[in-house]
PDB file of C-alpha atoms in Angstrom:
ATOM      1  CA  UNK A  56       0.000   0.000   0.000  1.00 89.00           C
ATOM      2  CA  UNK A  57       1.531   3.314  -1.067  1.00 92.00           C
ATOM      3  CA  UNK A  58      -0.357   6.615   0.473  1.00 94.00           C
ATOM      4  CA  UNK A  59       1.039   9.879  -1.237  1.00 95.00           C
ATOM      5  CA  UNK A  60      -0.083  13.452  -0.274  1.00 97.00           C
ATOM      6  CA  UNK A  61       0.890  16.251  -2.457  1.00 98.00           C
ATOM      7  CA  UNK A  62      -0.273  19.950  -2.942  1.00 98.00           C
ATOM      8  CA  UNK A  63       1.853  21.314  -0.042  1.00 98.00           C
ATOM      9  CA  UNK A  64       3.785  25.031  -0.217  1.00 98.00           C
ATOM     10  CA  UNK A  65       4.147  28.102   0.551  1.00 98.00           C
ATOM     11  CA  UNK A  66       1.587  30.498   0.759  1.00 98.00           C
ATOM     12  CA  UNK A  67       0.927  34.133   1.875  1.00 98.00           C
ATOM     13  CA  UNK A  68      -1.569  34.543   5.012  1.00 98.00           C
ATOM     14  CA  UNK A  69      -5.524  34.698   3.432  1.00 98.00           C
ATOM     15  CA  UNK A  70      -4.083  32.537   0.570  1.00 98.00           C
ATOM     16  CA  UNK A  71      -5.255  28.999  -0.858  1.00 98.00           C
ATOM     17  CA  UNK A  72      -3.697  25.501  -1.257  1.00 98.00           C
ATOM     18  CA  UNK A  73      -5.570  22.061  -2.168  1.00 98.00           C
ATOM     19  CA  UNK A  74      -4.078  19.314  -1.021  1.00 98.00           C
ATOM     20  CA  UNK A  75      -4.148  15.772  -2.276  1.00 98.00           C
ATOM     21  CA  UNK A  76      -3.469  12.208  -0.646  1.00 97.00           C
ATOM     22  CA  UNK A  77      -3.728   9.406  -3.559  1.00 96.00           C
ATOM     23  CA  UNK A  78      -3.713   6.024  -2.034  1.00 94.00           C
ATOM     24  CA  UNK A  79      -2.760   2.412  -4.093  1.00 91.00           C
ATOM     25  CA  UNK A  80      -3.494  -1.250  -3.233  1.00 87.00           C
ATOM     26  CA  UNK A  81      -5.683  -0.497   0.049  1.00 85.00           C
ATOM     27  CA  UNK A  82      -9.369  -0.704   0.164  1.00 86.00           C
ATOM     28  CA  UNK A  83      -9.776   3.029  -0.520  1.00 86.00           C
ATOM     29  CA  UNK A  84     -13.222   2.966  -0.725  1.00 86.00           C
ATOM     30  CA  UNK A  85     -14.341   1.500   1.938  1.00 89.00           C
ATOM     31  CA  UNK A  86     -12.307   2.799   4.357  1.00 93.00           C
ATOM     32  CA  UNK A  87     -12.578   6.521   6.180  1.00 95.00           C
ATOM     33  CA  UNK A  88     -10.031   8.665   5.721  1.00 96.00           C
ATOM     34  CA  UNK A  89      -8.545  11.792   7.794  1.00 97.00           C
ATOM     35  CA  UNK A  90      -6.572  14.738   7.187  1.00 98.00           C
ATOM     36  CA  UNK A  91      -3.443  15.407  10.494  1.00 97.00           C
ATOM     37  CA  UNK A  92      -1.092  17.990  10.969  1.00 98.00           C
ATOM     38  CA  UNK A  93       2.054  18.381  13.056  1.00 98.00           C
ATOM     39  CA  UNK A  94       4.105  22.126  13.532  1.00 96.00           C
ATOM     40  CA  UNK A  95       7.581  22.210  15.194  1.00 92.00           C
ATOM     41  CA  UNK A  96       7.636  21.190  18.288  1.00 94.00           C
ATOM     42  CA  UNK A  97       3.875  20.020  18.971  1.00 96.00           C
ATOM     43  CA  UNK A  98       1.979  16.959  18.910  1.00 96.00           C
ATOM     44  CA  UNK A  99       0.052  15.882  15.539  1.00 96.00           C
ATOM     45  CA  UNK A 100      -3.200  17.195  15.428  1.00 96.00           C
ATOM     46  CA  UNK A 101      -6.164  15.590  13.925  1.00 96.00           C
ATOM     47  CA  UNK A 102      -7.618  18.123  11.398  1.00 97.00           C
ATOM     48  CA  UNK A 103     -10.934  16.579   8.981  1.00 97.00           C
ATOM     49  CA  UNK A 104     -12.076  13.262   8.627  1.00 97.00           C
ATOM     50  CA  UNK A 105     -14.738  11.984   6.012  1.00 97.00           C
ATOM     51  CA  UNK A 106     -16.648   8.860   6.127  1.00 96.00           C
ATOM     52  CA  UNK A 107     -15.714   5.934   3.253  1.00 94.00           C
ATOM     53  CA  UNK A 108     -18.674   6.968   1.271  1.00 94.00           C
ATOM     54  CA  UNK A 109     -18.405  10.654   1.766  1.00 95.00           C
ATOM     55  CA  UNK A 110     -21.411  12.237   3.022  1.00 95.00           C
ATOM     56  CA  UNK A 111     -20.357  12.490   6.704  1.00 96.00           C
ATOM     57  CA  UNK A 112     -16.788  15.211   7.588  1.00 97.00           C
ATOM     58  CA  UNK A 113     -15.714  16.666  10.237  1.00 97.00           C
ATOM     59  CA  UNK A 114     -13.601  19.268  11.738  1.00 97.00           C
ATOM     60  CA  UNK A 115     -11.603  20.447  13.933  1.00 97.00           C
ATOM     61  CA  UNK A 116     -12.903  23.790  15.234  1.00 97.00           C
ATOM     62  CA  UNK A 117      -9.898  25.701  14.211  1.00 97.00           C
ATOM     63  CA  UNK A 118     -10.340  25.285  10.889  1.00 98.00           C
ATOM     64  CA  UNK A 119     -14.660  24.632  10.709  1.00 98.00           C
ATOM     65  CA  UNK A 120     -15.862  27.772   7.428  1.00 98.00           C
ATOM     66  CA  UNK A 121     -12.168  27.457   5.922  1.00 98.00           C
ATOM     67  CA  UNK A 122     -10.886  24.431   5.039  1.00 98.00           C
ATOM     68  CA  UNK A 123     -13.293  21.074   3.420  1.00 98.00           C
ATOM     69  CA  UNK A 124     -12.375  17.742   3.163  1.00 98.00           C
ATOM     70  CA  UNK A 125     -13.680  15.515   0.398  1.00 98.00           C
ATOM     71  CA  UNK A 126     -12.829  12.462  -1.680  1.00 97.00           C
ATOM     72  CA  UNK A 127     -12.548  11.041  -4.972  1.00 97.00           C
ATOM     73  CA  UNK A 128     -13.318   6.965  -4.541  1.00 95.00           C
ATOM     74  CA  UNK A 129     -13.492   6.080  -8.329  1.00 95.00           C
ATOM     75  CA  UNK A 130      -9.549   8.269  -8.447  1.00 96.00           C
ATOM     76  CA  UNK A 131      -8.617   6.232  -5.054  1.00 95.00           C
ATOM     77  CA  UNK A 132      -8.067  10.152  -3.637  1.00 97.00           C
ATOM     78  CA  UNK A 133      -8.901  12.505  -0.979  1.00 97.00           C
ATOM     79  CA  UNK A 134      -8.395  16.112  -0.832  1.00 98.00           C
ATOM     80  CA  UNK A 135      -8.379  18.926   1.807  1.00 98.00           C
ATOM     81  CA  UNK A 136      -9.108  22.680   0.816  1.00 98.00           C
ATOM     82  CA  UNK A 137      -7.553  24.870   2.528  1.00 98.00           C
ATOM     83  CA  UNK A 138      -8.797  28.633   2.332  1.00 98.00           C
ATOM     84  CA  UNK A 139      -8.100  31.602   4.458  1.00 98.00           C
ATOM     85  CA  UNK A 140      -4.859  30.296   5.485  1.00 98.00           C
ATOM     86  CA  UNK A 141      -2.918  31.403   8.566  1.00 98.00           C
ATOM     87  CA  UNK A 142       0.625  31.359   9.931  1.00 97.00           C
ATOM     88  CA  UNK A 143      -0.648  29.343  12.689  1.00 96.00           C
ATOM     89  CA  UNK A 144      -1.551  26.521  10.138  1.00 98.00           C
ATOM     90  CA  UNK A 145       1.858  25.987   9.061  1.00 98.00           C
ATOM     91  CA  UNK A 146       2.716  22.660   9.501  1.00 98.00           C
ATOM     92  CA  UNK A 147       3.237  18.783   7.738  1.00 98.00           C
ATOM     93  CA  UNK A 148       0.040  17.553   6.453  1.00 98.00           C
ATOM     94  CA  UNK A 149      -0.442  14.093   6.790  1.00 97.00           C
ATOM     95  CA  UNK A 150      -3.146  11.431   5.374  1.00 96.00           C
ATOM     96  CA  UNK A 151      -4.381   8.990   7.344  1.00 95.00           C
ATOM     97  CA  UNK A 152      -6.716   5.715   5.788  1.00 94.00           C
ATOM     98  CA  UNK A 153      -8.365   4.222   8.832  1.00 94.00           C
ATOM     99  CA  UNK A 154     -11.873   2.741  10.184  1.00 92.00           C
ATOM    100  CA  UNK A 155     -14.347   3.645  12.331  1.00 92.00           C
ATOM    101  CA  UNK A 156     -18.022   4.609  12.967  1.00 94.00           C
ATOM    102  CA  UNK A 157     -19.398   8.211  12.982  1.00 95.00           C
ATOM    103  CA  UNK A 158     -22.396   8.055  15.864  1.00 94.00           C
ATOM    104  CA  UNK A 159     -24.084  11.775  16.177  1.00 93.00           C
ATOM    105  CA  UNK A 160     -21.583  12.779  12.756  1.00 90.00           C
ATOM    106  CA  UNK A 161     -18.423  12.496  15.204  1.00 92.00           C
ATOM    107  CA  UNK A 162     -16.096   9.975  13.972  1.00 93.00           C
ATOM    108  CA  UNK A 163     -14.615   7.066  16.670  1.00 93.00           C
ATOM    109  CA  UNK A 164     -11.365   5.586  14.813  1.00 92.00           C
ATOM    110  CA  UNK A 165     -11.340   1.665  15.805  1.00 92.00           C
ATOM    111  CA  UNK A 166      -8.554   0.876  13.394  1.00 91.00           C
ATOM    112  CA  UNK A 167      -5.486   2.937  11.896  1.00 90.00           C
ATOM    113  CA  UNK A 168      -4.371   1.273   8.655  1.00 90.00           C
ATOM    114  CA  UNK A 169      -1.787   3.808   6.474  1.00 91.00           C
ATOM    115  CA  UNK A 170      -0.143   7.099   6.912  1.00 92.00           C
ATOM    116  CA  UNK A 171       1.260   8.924   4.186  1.00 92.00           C
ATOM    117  CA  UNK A 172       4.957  10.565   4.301  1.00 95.00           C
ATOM    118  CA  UNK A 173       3.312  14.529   4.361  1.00 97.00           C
ATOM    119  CA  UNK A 174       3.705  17.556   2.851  1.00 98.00           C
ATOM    120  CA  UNK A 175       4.935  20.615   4.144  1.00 98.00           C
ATOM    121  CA  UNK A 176       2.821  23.637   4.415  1.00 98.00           C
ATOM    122  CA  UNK A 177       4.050  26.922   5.305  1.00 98.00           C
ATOM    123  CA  UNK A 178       2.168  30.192   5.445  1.00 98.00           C
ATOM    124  CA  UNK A 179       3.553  33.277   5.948  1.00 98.00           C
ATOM    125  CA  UNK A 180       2.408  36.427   7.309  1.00 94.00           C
TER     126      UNK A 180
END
């Protein structure tokens, strides 16, 4: 299984970036998948998650009106758009593949199954 994000940069405060995590040889699309970040020096962060079939995300509440999650089963990809970017976002954005249930919309993660490598976003002020 090979999980690849991509779309990561550098960006101006109020700016844009879309990124991308394209998983191979995993059961893609049946499985939920969730969007982390880590900055220097602080624990990784869970960000957005979406449910396997897509009609359930959620958010952290730092980034709930700015950034969406979605997904792409029949391209084996998810994507996070990120909007109205601040410094305070800069970090690596990882990918995570995993399963779980969503009771009340909230997702509970039973299983973690890949993590992707990153990619570096830095916004600047």
């Amino acid at each position: 299984v090979q999980v690849v994000e991509s779309g990561g940069g550098l960006v101006q405060s109020g700016g844009s970036l879309r990124l991308s995590c394209v998983v191979s040889g995993s059961t893609f699309r049946t499985d939920d998948i969730a969007w982390y970040r880590q900055a220097p020096g602080k624990e990784r962060e869970w960000v957005a998650a979406i449910s396997w079939r897509g009609e359930i995300t959620h958010y952290t509440d730092s980034v709930k009106g700015r950034f969406t999650i979605s997904r792409d089963n029949a391209k084996n990809t998810a994507f996070l758009q990120m909007n109205s970017l601040k410094p305070e976002d800069t970090a690596i954005y990882y990918c995570e593949e995993w399963y779980g249930d969503w009771p009340r919309g909230h997702p509970v993660r039973y299983e973690s199954f890949y993590w992707g490598q990153g990619t570096q976003v830095t916004v600047t002020s």
